Short mmCIF file of C-alpha atoms in Angstrom, two decimals:
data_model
loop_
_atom_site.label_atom_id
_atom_site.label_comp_id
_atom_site.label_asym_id
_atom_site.label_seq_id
_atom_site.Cartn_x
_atom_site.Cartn_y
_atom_site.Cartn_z
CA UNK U 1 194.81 90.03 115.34
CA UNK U 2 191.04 91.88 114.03
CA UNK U 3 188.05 91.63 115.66
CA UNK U 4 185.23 90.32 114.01
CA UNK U 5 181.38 90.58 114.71
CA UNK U 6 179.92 87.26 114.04
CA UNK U 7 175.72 87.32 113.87
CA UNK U 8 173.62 84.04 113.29
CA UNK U 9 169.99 85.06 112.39
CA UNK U 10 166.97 83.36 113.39
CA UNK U 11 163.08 84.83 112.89
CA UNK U 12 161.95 83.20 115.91
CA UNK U 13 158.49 84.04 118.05
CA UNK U 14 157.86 84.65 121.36
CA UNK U 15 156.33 86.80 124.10
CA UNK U 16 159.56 87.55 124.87
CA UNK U 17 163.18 88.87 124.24
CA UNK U 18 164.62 86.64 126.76
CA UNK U 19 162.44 83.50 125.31
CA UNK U 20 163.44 84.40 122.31
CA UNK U 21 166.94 84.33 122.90
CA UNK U 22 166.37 80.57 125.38
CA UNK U 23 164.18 79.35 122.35
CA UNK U 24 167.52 80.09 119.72
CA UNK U 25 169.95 78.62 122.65
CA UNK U 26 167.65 75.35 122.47
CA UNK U 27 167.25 75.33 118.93
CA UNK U 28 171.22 75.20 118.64
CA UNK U 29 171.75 72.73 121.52
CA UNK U 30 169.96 70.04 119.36
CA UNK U 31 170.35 70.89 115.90
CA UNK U 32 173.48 70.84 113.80
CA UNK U 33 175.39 73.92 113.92
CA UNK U 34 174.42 76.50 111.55
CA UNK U 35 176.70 77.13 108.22
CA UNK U 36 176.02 80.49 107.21
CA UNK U 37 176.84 83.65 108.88
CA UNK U 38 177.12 87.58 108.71
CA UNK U 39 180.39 88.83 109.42
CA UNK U 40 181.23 91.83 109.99
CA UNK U 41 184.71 93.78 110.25
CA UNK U 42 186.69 96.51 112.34
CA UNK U 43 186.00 98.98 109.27
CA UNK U 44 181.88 97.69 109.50
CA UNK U 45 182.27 95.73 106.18
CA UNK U 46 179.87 92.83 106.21
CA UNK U 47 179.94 89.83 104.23
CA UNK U 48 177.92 86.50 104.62
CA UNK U 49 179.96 83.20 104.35
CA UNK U 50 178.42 80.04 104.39
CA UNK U 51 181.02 77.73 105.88
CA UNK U 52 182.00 74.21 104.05
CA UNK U 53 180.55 71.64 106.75
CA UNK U 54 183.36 69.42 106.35
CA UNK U 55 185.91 71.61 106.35
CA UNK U 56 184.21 73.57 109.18
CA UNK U 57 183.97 70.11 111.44
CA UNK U 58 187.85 69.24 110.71
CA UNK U 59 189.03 73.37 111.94
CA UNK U 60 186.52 73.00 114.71
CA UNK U 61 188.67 69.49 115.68
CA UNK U 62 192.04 71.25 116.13
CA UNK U 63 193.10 73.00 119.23
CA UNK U 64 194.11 76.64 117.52
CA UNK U 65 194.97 78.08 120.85
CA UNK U 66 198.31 75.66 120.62
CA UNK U 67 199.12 77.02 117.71
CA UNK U 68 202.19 79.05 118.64
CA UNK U 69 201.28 81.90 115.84
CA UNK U 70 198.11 82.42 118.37
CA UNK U 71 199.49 83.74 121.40
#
């Protein structure tokens, strides 16, 4: 299994880092989740994806911790 770094970006202002970050964390609880992303891998190549919705919304449906090729 790799390990990935996964980074959503949002230009958002505020007085603080902290609001900042509870401004973002709001912004996602109501809004649809975002499609594109930076990814970066063990060997600090990063590419951006920008994820099919419905494809995205049927893998985020299935359990993938059940699948035995997981554990």
């Amino acid at each position: 299994m790799h390990k990935f770094t996964v980074t959503l970006t949002r230009e958002i202002e505020a007085d603080t880092a902290e609001e900042a970050a509870l401004l973002v964390y709001q912004e996602l609880s109501r809004e649809p989740v975002p499609d594109s992303y930076s990814v970066t891998d063990e060997t600090k190549a990063t590419i951006e994806i920008k994820l099919d919705r419905n494809k995205a919304d049927e893998f985020a449906s299935i359990d993938h911790t059940a699948d035995p090729g997981n554990w």
